[in-house]
Amino acid sequence: MDYQVVLPVFEGPMDLLLHLIDSNELDIYNIPIAFITGQYMDYLNQAQEIDLTLSGDFVLMAGTLLTIKARTLLPKRTQPSEEEGAPEDPRDELVEKLLEYRLYKEKASEFKAMEHSQSRIFFREVDDKSLLKLFPAPNPIGKLTTEDLSKTFMQILESMISRERTLQLPKETVTIQARIAFLLKVIRQQPGGIAFRSLLGGDSLRTVVTTFMALLELLHRGRIWARQKEAFGEIYIFYNDLYRKEGDPGEFVS
Amino acid sequence: MNLFPDEGKRLLEALLLCSAEPLTLKVLTEITDYESSEILDLLSEIQRDYQQQSRGFALTEIAGGWMFATYPEHAPYIEKLVKPRLSSLSQAALEVLSIVAYRQPITRAEIEEIRGVSCDSSLGTLLDRALVEEKGRKDAPGRPILFGTTTDFLKYFGLSSLKDLPAFPSLPAGGEDDRSTDHTICS
Amino acid sequence: MNLFPDEGKRLLEALLLCSAEPLTLKVLTEITDYESSEILDLLSEIQRDYQQQSRGFALTEIAGGWMFATYPEHAPYIEKLVKPRLSSLSQAALEVLSIVAYRQPITRAEIEEIRGVSCDSSLGTLLDRALVEEKGRKDAPGRPILFGTTTDFLKYFGLSSLKDLPAFPSLPAGGEDDRSTDHTICS
């Protein structure tokens, strides 16, 4: 026959332990550790059977309980310890934690009662936005004048100019790709070849470098060819006519 | 009707307190166990009570409903309560505002290029205070937002148009057209 | 002071009507021309007036300020008028909240140490509902976030300040020493 086991749900291992202590009317200061560990393990097993997912914290506590149980089972040292007084009870730390947790659990139920009674109290509702619209908008500029604007703008321009002076090298956004397209177009228009030097003139260092790399790339791909009549003489760059027939649009397609 | 008359007034007061909008007769008859005529009687009783006791607010009929409203004499105090007090603009915000004023429409990236530092929070402040607003998008990669000054900006600085901004004697003449396309400020 | 005494009550009533949040003594002294002691007197007069006249709402001291609030008996009607409240807090959330309330500022790890179980989802709920907020970081390895309660927390539970929290018996002796330095609330 089918029957459902309804297992109480706990807010954590501490909650479960407190439940076991309370429902068995045990003295929290003198927990029969073997007994409580047994009950705790029973709950865990039952939960497993009915496929109730418990967090790893429950297993961790089981480990703690078993450790305490093992320590209480070990024969106590009979020799008087160096310091006088009773030997430390392995349950002490757990008991202290349980007591602390129980306090907060009690407070939680007080909060629940307060929540309930307060849920029946309502406060004044105000439509802030429409209320605000009744009043002129606050002055957003304070005592600023147009003079402040123009003076500030002049200062920014001055600092911008001095910044550019110190930076020297303006950023350029010339890419090899763009340079390749440009070169193909220029070289294609010069069937008689174009002087290498003329391709590199007049630009910034960065553009010269980019242009040179673009030329190397085009040579490598066989889109252009170069000829030098004599050592240290002018290098001429020619368009590869094989591509001209196909109606090269003058753009580099990789 | 299952409540004592005085209970009725108390209930209506409570409902009026919890409503940010005018309460209509329709809503009140739906919520309470009273007939419209009873509710109207109760409302005018509350109205009279508040007047006679010279309370700090009155029950007024407005926009087809009833709501508690304050007296005009208290407006200056209520204004202080609800209106956020604005701090003066920071130096950074003033800088961004001056750039936008003289170079609009301008993108965030362009402002940052001129100032050499990020302008996110300053621009946010200026947008919040309605001194600067979006003015469409630039026809450039990424279609960045263009910013410009608002009519409030003109109003607060006492300008009738942007042409009334103080001129720059040291700024080279010309280049008015290409200003919007590239950065010719210091060229 | 430049107003008649009765004028003072009227002004405070008007301000209370227009405030969506508890009005603090600080704000009231800033806005009006009255001294704190005068304001406190006027507020308790208003409080008494409303009680004696058995008005439909009361002036309550809550979350560090004053606010008009309704009586529980009207809840069934008001619930029909205003947007439904959020569901009540789960047992787990209440436990986490009680730990935060008494031990603030406290880190997530410290909360978990007390409950023996993870508190991610409960803490998330409490942060979402603005009952708990971040209160800086602890000066410890990893600089963990410290959590504390908000003014909404006080409002939610009908408390006027943290001093009104239900009394907390002192913890068993021999607790950690650092508790008294970091968390003075429950020491």
XYZ file of C-alpha atoms in Angstrom:
628
model
C 0.000 0.000 0.000
C 1.161 3.452 -0.810
C 1.571 5.802 2.038
C 3.353 9.074 2.281
C 5.829 9.867 4.969
C 5.659 13.514 5.912
C 9.002 14.463 7.298
C 9.289 17.748 9.172
C 11.488 20.199 7.323
C 14.242 21.940 9.238
C 16.063 25.174 8.618
C 19.408 23.461 9.046
C 21.232 20.926 11.187
C 21.008 23.144 14.282
C 17.271 23.422 13.844
C 16.987 19.631 13.557
C 19.152 19.063 16.638
C 17.101 21.479 18.708
C 13.951 19.726 17.586
C 15.342 16.360 18.669
C 16.422 17.745 22.033
C 13.082 19.467 22.667
C 10.857 16.628 21.453
C 12.740 14.125 23.608
C 12.707 16.548 26.542
C 16.447 16.309 26.921
C 18.662 18.529 29.011
C 20.562 20.676 26.544
C 23.491 20.964 28.995
C 23.802 17.214 29.242
C 22.958 15.781 25.853
C 23.063 11.951 25.652
C 25.265 12.117 22.607
C 24.904 8.494 21.473
C 21.124 8.744 21.624
C 20.925 12.068 19.806
C 23.404 10.982 17.151
C 21.272 7.915 16.490
C 18.130 9.979 16.063
C 19.931 12.471 13.882
C 21.208 9.708 11.607
C 17.701 8.205 11.482
C 16.328 11.484 10.183
C 19.053 11.703 7.551
C 18.350 8.141 6.404
C 14.611 8.736 6.243
C 15.136 11.914 4.289
C 17.322 9.998 1.861
C 14.667 7.307 1.462
C 11.934 9.725 0.505
C 14.338 11.621 -1.700
C 14.349 14.783 0.355
C 17.308 16.886 -0.650
C 19.236 18.035 2.349
C 22.138 20.411 2.136
C 25.671 19.246 2.784
C 25.531 21.064 6.098
C 23.384 18.225 7.476
C 26.059 15.682 6.576
C 28.742 17.924 8.037
C 26.862 18.012 11.347
C 26.503 14.223 11.258
C 30.285 14.063 11.055
C 30.622 16.411 14.002
C 28.173 14.347 16.071
C 29.978 11.113 15.280
C 33.299 12.680 16.231
C 31.903 13.822 19.561
C 30.383 10.408 20.112
C 33.726 8.729 19.422
C 35.509 11.055 21.806
C 33.013 10.376 24.603
C 33.406 6.637 24.099
C 37.164 6.763 24.475
C 38.375 5.987 27.989
C 38.864 9.173 29.954
C 42.267 9.973 31.206
C 42.390 9.046 34.837
C 45.602 10.792 35.651
C 45.039 14.249 37.020
C 45.686 16.700 34.243
C 48.297 19.349 34.602
C 45.676 21.929 35.242
C 43.071 21.264 37.840
C 39.402 21.132 37.056
C 37.187 18.833 35.066
C 38.392 17.644 31.686
C 36.838 19.458 28.773
C 33.570 17.978 27.624
C 33.601 17.438 23.824
C 29.943 18.494 23.751
C 30.620 21.963 25.126
C 31.235 23.709 21.855
C 28.120 22.211 20.295
C 25.983 23.097 23.309
C 27.172 26.681 23.223
C 26.299 26.951 19.553
C 22.903 25.368 20.078
C 22.078 27.803 22.851
C 23.053 30.748 20.721
C 21.088 29.478 17.754
C 18.049 28.868 19.937
C 18.096 32.498 21.036
C 17.946 33.759 17.462
C 15.283 31.212 16.599
C 13.153 32.549 19.441
C 13.706 36.092 18.232
C 12.713 34.992 14.735
C 9.331 33.869 16.030
C 8.917 37.199 17.827
C 9.691 38.933 14.534
C 7.070 36.765 12.886
C 4.446 37.965 15.349
C 5.530 41.576 14.868
C 5.409 41.122 11.105
C 1.878 39.822 11.381
C 0.535 42.636 13.530
C 2.343 45.269 11.490
C 0.918 43.869 8.252
C -2.429 45.297 9.332
C -1.074 48.829 9.680
C -0.903 51.086 6.653
C 0.955 54.332 6.264
C 0.212 57.538 4.450
C 0.662 57.160 0.698
C 2.065 60.124 -1.188
C 2.568 60.535 -4.901
C 5.993 62.180 -4.697
C 6.295 62.861 -8.388
C 3.024 64.703 -8.883
C 3.650 66.574 -5.648
C 7.025 67.690 -6.931
C 5.448 68.917 -10.157
C 3.476 71.496 -8.179
C 6.670 73.366 -7.481
C 9.029 75.052 -9.908
C 12.023 72.900 -10.710
C 15.062 73.677 -8.586
C 17.699 75.888 -10.149
C 20.238 73.383 -11.468
C 23.120 75.805 -12.036
C 23.333 77.729 -8.782
C 25.154 81.022 -9.274
C 26.936 80.114 -12.497
C 26.971 82.654 -15.323
C 27.770 82.477 -19.021
C 31.138 83.992 -18.132
C 31.917 80.874 -16.098
C 31.060 78.783 -19.134
C 33.269 80.728 -21.538
C 36.164 80.973 -19.074
C 36.011 77.256 -18.357
C 35.883 76.442 -22.049
C 38.945 78.631 -22.742
C 40.857 76.884 -19.961
C 39.974 73.503 -21.421
C 41.161 74.586 -24.857
C 44.423 75.866 -23.435
C 45.068 72.676 -21.506
C 44.135 70.663 -24.585
C 46.681 72.555 -26.713
C 49.444 72.120 -24.146
C 48.523 68.454 -23.850
C 48.898 68.014 -27.616
C 52.295 69.756 -27.545
C 53.647 67.393 -24.974
C 52.191 64.327 -26.638
C 53.847 65.128 -29.989
C 52.611 62.015 -31.770
C 48.980 62.363 -32.723
C 47.110 59.120 -32.878
C 46.333 57.953 -36.357
C 43.945 55.297 -37.311
C 45.617 54.226 -40.553
C 45.423 50.476 -40.925
C 47.397 48.209 -43.239
C 44.112 47.147 -44.777
C 43.221 50.741 -45.636
C 46.705 51.398 -46.954
C 46.513 48.320 -49.224
C 43.277 49.572 -50.777
C 44.781 53.015 -51.279
C 48.005 51.656 -52.829
C 46.225 49.319 -55.250
C 44.170 52.225 -56.514
C 47.165 54.513 -56.967
C 49.488 51.899 -58.525
C 46.774 50.625 -60.856
C 46.444 54.098 -62.359
C 50.172 54.147 -63.296
C 50.791 51.567 -66.058
C 54.349 52.888 -66.388
C 55.098 52.209 -62.738
C 55.295 54.561 -59.780
C 58.333 55.587 -57.767
C 58.584 53.810 -54.424
C 59.788 57.032 -52.816
C 56.702 58.957 -53.945
C 54.447 56.454 -52.173
C 56.100 57.149 -48.834
C 56.482 60.902 -48.948
C 55.007 63.528 -46.718
C 53.239 61.363 -44.157
C 53.735 60.787 -40.478
C 56.131 58.110 -39.321
C 53.274 55.820 -38.422
C 51.726 56.150 -41.913
C 55.093 55.537 -43.589
C 55.544 52.345 -41.613
C 52.011 51.216 -42.361
C 52.421 51.981 -46.074
C 55.696 50.050 -46.221
C 54.082 47.014 -44.579
C 51.141 47.251 -46.984
C 53.574 47.262 -49.928
C 55.354 44.181 -48.582
C 52.025 42.418 -48.205
C 50.989 43.253 -51.802
C 54.363 42.065 -53.141
C 54.002 38.859 -51.170
C 50.564 38.251 -52.656
C 51.804 39.028 -56.164
C 49.369 41.872 -56.692
C 52.233 44.237 -57.530
C 55.849 43.854 -58.568
C 58.904 46.017 -58.125
C 61.932 46.804 -60.288
C 65.201 48.495 -59.477
C 67.438 49.301 -62.463
C 70.641 49.843 -60.514
C 71.907 49.404 -56.999
C 70.640 52.193 -54.706
C 68.603 53.523 -57.637
C 64.916 54.372 -57.540
C 62.545 51.426 -57.058
C 59.492 51.407 -59.324
C 56.294 49.640 -58.374
C 54.053 48.095 -61.061
C 50.541 46.720 -60.978
C 50.289 43.001 -61.834
C 48.339 43.019 -65.123
C 46.982 39.534 -64.478
C 44.548 41.121 -62.078
C 43.704 43.999 -64.382
C 41.824 41.677 -66.792
C 39.515 40.501 -64.084
C 38.455 44.073 -63.586
C 40.041 44.497 -60.195
C 37.880 47.018 -58.406
C 40.953 48.468 -56.849
C 40.069 47.072 -53.474
C 41.872 44.406 -51.644
C 39.840 41.333 -50.996
C 41.450 38.875 -48.669
C -24.903 48.986 6.540
C -23.209 47.262 9.409
C -21.123 49.929 11.088
C -21.923 52.836 13.354
C -21.952 56.256 11.728
C -18.786 57.355 13.488
C -17.130 54.181 12.378
C -17.940 55.212 8.826
C -16.067 58.487 9.130
C -13.083 56.719 10.641
C -12.984 54.184 7.818
C -13.215 56.861 5.134
C -10.439 58.850 6.812
C -8.248 55.773 6.844
C -8.921 55.093 3.167
C -8.278 58.724 2.234
C -4.976 58.581 4.103
C -3.798 55.512 2.208
C -4.684 56.789 -1.221
C -2.187 58.806 -3.199
C -4.894 59.663 -5.733
C -8.365 61.183 -5.393
C -10.844 58.521 -4.217
C -13.949 58.343 -6.370
C -17.440 57.611 -5.082
C -17.424 54.481 -7.218
C -14.299 53.071 -5.565
C -15.596 53.973 -2.103
C -18.917 52.185 -2.633
C -17.047 49.139 -3.925
C -14.667 49.003 -0.987
C -17.020 49.847 1.868
C -20.460 48.570 2.803
C -22.037 52.027 2.435
C -24.455 53.419 -0.134
C -23.302 56.369 -2.256
C -25.612 58.765 -0.425
C -24.221 57.683 2.942
C -20.701 58.091 1.713
C -21.418 61.580 0.422
C -22.885 62.508 3.797
C -19.882 61.123 5.638
C -17.452 62.909 3.335
C -19.108 66.282 3.877
C -19.131 65.633 7.624
C -15.377 64.966 7.538
C -14.924 68.074 5.412
C -16.819 70.185 7.960
C -15.008 68.624 10.945
C -11.601 69.496 9.530
C -12.630 73.052 8.753
C -14.132 73.666 12.158
C -11.113 72.255 13.960
C -8.837 74.239 11.662
C -6.728 71.184 10.925
C -3.582 71.473 8.869
C -5.189 69.970 5.817
C -8.666 69.775 4.277
C -10.782 67.235 2.465
C -11.225 68.543 -1.059
C -13.140 67.363 -4.068
C -10.802 67.194 -7.013
C -10.680 65.446 -10.384
C -13.910 63.546 -9.735
C -12.820 62.285 -6.326
C -11.892 63.254 -2.798
C -8.489 63.661 -1.264
C -6.747 65.350 1.624
C -4.987 68.505 0.513
C -2.934 71.140 2.282
C -3.496 74.892 2.391
C -1.579 77.301 0.132
C -0.008 79.025 3.151
C 2.032 75.898 3.888
C 3.323 75.523 0.339
C 6.753 77.090 1.023
C 7.406 74.533 3.786
C 6.145 71.604 1.747
C 8.332 72.779 -1.088
C 11.352 72.545 1.209
C 10.264 69.050 2.196
C 9.726 67.525 -1.218
C 12.163 69.426 -3.400
C 15.606 67.896 -3.442
C 18.227 70.439 -2.576
C 20.716 70.525 -5.419
C 24.367 70.911 -4.705
C 26.251 73.282 -6.967
C 27.766 71.819 -10.110
C 31.201 70.278 -9.727
C 34.148 71.666 -11.666
C 34.064 68.544 -13.859
C 30.373 69.021 -14.648
C 30.970 72.710 -15.442
C 33.749 71.728 -17.849
C 31.584 69.186 -19.639
C 28.720 71.684 -19.788
C 30.933 74.353 -21.336
C 32.213 71.899 -23.949
C 28.681 70.812 -24.829
C 27.532 74.439 -24.923
C 30.197 75.566 -27.375
C 30.615 72.429 -29.443
C 27.138 70.940 -29.702
C 26.014 68.581 -31.012
C 28.841 66.484 -29.632
C 29.357 62.835 -28.697
C 30.594 61.515 -25.380
C 33.839 60.351 -27.017
C 34.433 63.805 -28.467
C 33.923 65.441 -25.072
C 36.367 63.006 -23.539
C 38.888 63.706 -26.261
C 38.748 67.422 -25.554
C 38.960 67.037 -21.771
C 41.357 64.108 -21.836
C 39.372 62.323 -19.110
C 36.181 60.330 -18.845
C 32.962 62.292 -18.401
C 30.377 59.634 -17.512
C 29.289 60.903 -14.126
C 29.385 64.597 -15.067
C 27.310 63.954 -18.169
C 24.880 61.965 -16.004
C 24.499 64.897 -13.615
C 23.869 67.315 -16.487
C 21.274 64.985 -18.019
C 19.580 64.560 -14.622
C 19.398 68.307 -14.158
C 17.979 68.716 -17.661
C 20.782 71.066 -18.732
C 21.910 68.679 -21.464
C 19.861 66.289 -23.571
C 20.250 63.798 -26.383
C 20.055 65.330 -29.845
C 19.882 62.318 -32.133
C 22.793 60.195 -33.282
C 25.951 60.933 -35.184
C 26.282 59.463 -38.655
C 29.503 57.654 -37.748
C 30.536 54.087 -36.839
C 28.561 52.911 -33.818
C 26.085 55.763 -34.343
C 27.058 57.444 -31.043
C 24.560 59.670 -29.232
C 24.932 63.391 -29.783
C 24.424 65.739 -26.848
C 23.344 69.355 -26.791
C 22.036 71.933 -24.343
C 18.353 72.226 -23.444
C 15.929 75.120 -23.384
C 16.281 74.966 -19.587
C 19.975 75.647 -20.094
C 19.140 78.852 -21.990
C 16.554 79.786 -19.388
C 18.850 79.384 -16.380
C 21.759 81.226 -18.007
C 19.390 83.953 -19.181
C 20.150 83.425 -22.872
C 17.622 83.926 -25.624
C 19.589 81.681 -27.967
C 22.926 79.888 -28.197
C 24.253 82.800 -30.260
C 24.224 84.850 -27.056
C 26.990 82.757 -25.511
C 30.127 84.847 -24.999
C 32.327 84.687 -28.116
C 35.930 83.539 -28.252
C 38.248 86.202 -29.565
C 41.177 83.808 -29.742
C 39.310 81.131 -31.618
C 40.162 81.173 -35.343
C 37.259 82.262 -37.471
C 35.659 79.973 -40.005
C 35.293 76.237 -39.951
C 31.779 76.537 -38.663
C 30.543 73.818 -40.989
C 33.134 71.149 -40.482
C 33.044 71.652 -36.739
C 30.462 68.961 -36.387
C 32.387 66.437 -38.454
C 35.858 66.623 -36.982
C 37.799 68.309 -34.248
C 39.001 71.613 -35.510
C 38.854 73.350 -32.160
C 42.536 74.112 -31.892
C 43.601 73.755 -35.494
C 9.575 81.442 16.424
C 7.178 83.519 14.398
C 3.952 81.542 14.341
C 1.152 81.035 16.834
C 1.128 77.717 18.672
C -1.914 76.423 16.802
C -0.280 77.379 13.575
C 2.550 75.039 14.515
C 0.297 72.028 14.780
C -1.349 72.885 11.470
C 2.008 73.166 9.753
C 3.247 69.853 11.136
C 0.017 68.159 10.080
C 0.441 69.521 6.565
C 4.043 68.287 6.412
C 3.091 64.859 7.778
C 0.427 64.589 5.093
C 2.948 65.275 2.344
C 5.693 62.936 3.511
C 5.927 59.410 2.144
C 8.666 58.579 4.644
C 8.796 58.973 8.417
C 9.505 62.642 9.152
C 12.516 62.979 11.381
C 13.041 65.632 14.008
C 16.105 66.723 12.056
C 14.135 67.410 8.874
C 11.368 69.138 10.805
C 13.755 71.519 12.547
C 15.408 72.298 9.213
C 12.134 73.008 7.438
C 10.225 74.875 10.145
C 11.212 77.722 12.420
C 10.669 75.673 15.570
C 13.123 74.271 18.090
C 13.305 70.475 18.509
C 11.619 70.656 21.911
C 8.719 72.694 20.508
C 8.317 70.237 17.645
C 8.263 67.287 20.033
C 5.586 69.030 22.095
C 3.491 69.787 19.023
C 3.819 66.224 17.747
C 2.611 64.732 21.005
C -0.261 67.212 21.044
C -1.297 66.105 17.567
C -0.942 62.491 18.655
C -3.226 63.104 21.643
C -5.755 65.127 19.586
C -6.205 62.318 17.117
C -6.630 59.743 19.843
C -9.158 61.788 21.791
C -11.198 62.564 18.707
C -10.973 58.910 17.666
C -9.886 59.862 14.190
C -9.490 57.205 11.531
C -5.720 57.259 11.739
C -3.030 57.970 14.293
C 0.303 59.728 14.473
C 2.935 57.058 15.190
C 6.600 57.172 15.933
C 8.312 54.777 13.562
C 11.698 54.148 11.943
C 13.273 57.187 13.543
C 10.479 59.597 12.617
C 6.768 60.326 12.698
C 4.102 59.193 10.286
C 0.353 58.939 9.998
C -0.723 55.295 10.185
C -4.042 53.448 10.135
C -5.578 51.123 12.726
C -5.522 47.327 12.270
C -9.335 47.131 12.179
C -9.424 48.930 8.820
C -6.907 46.604 7.190
C -9.504 44.496 5.304
C -10.821 47.619 3.547
C -7.473 49.257 2.885
C -6.147 46.029 1.430
C -8.766 46.354 -1.286
C -7.490 49.814 -2.107
C -3.704 49.568 -2.064
C -1.454 47.193 -3.941
C -1.108 43.826 -2.256
C 1.710 43.420 0.176
C 4.560 41.032 -0.391
C 4.177 37.615 1.147
C 5.379 37.229 4.699
C 8.974 36.179 5.298
C 9.993 32.514 5.441
C 11.240 30.966 8.672
C 14.781 30.873 7.255
C 14.647 34.552 6.273
C 13.319 35.496 9.718
C 16.172 33.610 11.379
C 18.781 35.329 9.223
C 17.091 38.664 9.848
C 17.063 38.184 13.604
C 20.772 37.378 13.572
C 21.508 40.455 11.447
C 19.291 42.628 13.662
C 21.049 41.736 16.905
C 24.561 41.211 15.631
C 24.952 43.918 12.998
C 27.197 44.664 11.289
C 27.796 41.005 10.477
C 29.270 39.063 7.569
C 27.614 36.260 5.640
C 30.094 33.736 7.057
C 29.310 34.816 10.625
C 25.573 34.339 10.012
C 26.213 30.882 8.571
C 28.415 30.013 11.533
C 25.492 30.657 13.890
C 22.832 28.878 11.833
C 25.080 26.022 10.716
C 23.677 26.287 7.227
C 24.117 28.418 4.127
C 22.044 31.606 3.984
C 22.475 32.764 0.380
C 18.869 32.705 -0.701
C 17.486 34.145 2.539
C 20.005 36.963 2.499
C 19.136 37.600 -1.145
C 15.448 37.915 -0.289
C 16.199 40.286 2.575
C 18.412 42.454 0.362
C 15.782 42.471 -2.412
C 13.129 43.599 0.017
C 15.456 46.278 1.379
C 15.179 44.952 4.931
C 18.929 44.397 5.013
C 21.681 46.345 3.277
C 25.436 46.354 2.895
C 27.207 48.340 5.560
C 30.750 48.491 4.311
C 33.380 45.812 4.616
C 34.968 44.061 7.538
C 38.615 44.743 8.202
C 39.510 41.061 7.916
C 41.086 38.771 5.298
C 39.098 38.923 2.057
C 37.396 42.101 3.300
C 33.977 40.416 3.502
C 30.809 42.503 3.160
C 29.095 43.520 6.392
C 25.299 43.496 6.556
C 22.925 45.504 8.711
C 19.233 46.364 8.888
C 17.574 49.306 7.101
C 14.928 51.902 8.028
C 12.496 49.797 5.980
C 13.238 46.999 8.437
C 12.108 49.213 11.309
C 9.004 50.230 9.384
C 8.221 46.639 8.429
C 8.225 45.468 12.036
C 6.740 48.627 13.514
C 9.866 49.648 15.424
C 10.845 53.240 16.018
C 14.536 52.410 16.434
C 16.892 49.467 16.949
C 16.621 50.092 20.690
C 13.028 48.837 20.453
C 14.108 45.360 19.341
C 12.737 42.641 21.640
C 15.091 42.293 24.606
C 17.918 39.895 24.029
C 19.203 37.856 26.985
C 22.952 37.996 27.227
C 24.678 35.057 25.612
C 26.307 32.393 27.720
C 29.561 33.630 29.143
C 32.835 32.727 27.515
C 31.776 33.908 24.096
C 34.340 35.069 21.615
C 36.132 38.183 22.708
C 35.913 39.956 19.381
C 32.164 39.897 19.598
C 32.075 42.782 22.005
C 34.269 44.955 19.842
C 32.606 44.411 16.482
C 29.058 43.879 17.501
C 28.178 46.124 20.344
C 24.448 45.839 19.839
C 24.004 42.601 21.695
C 26.931 42.893 24.052
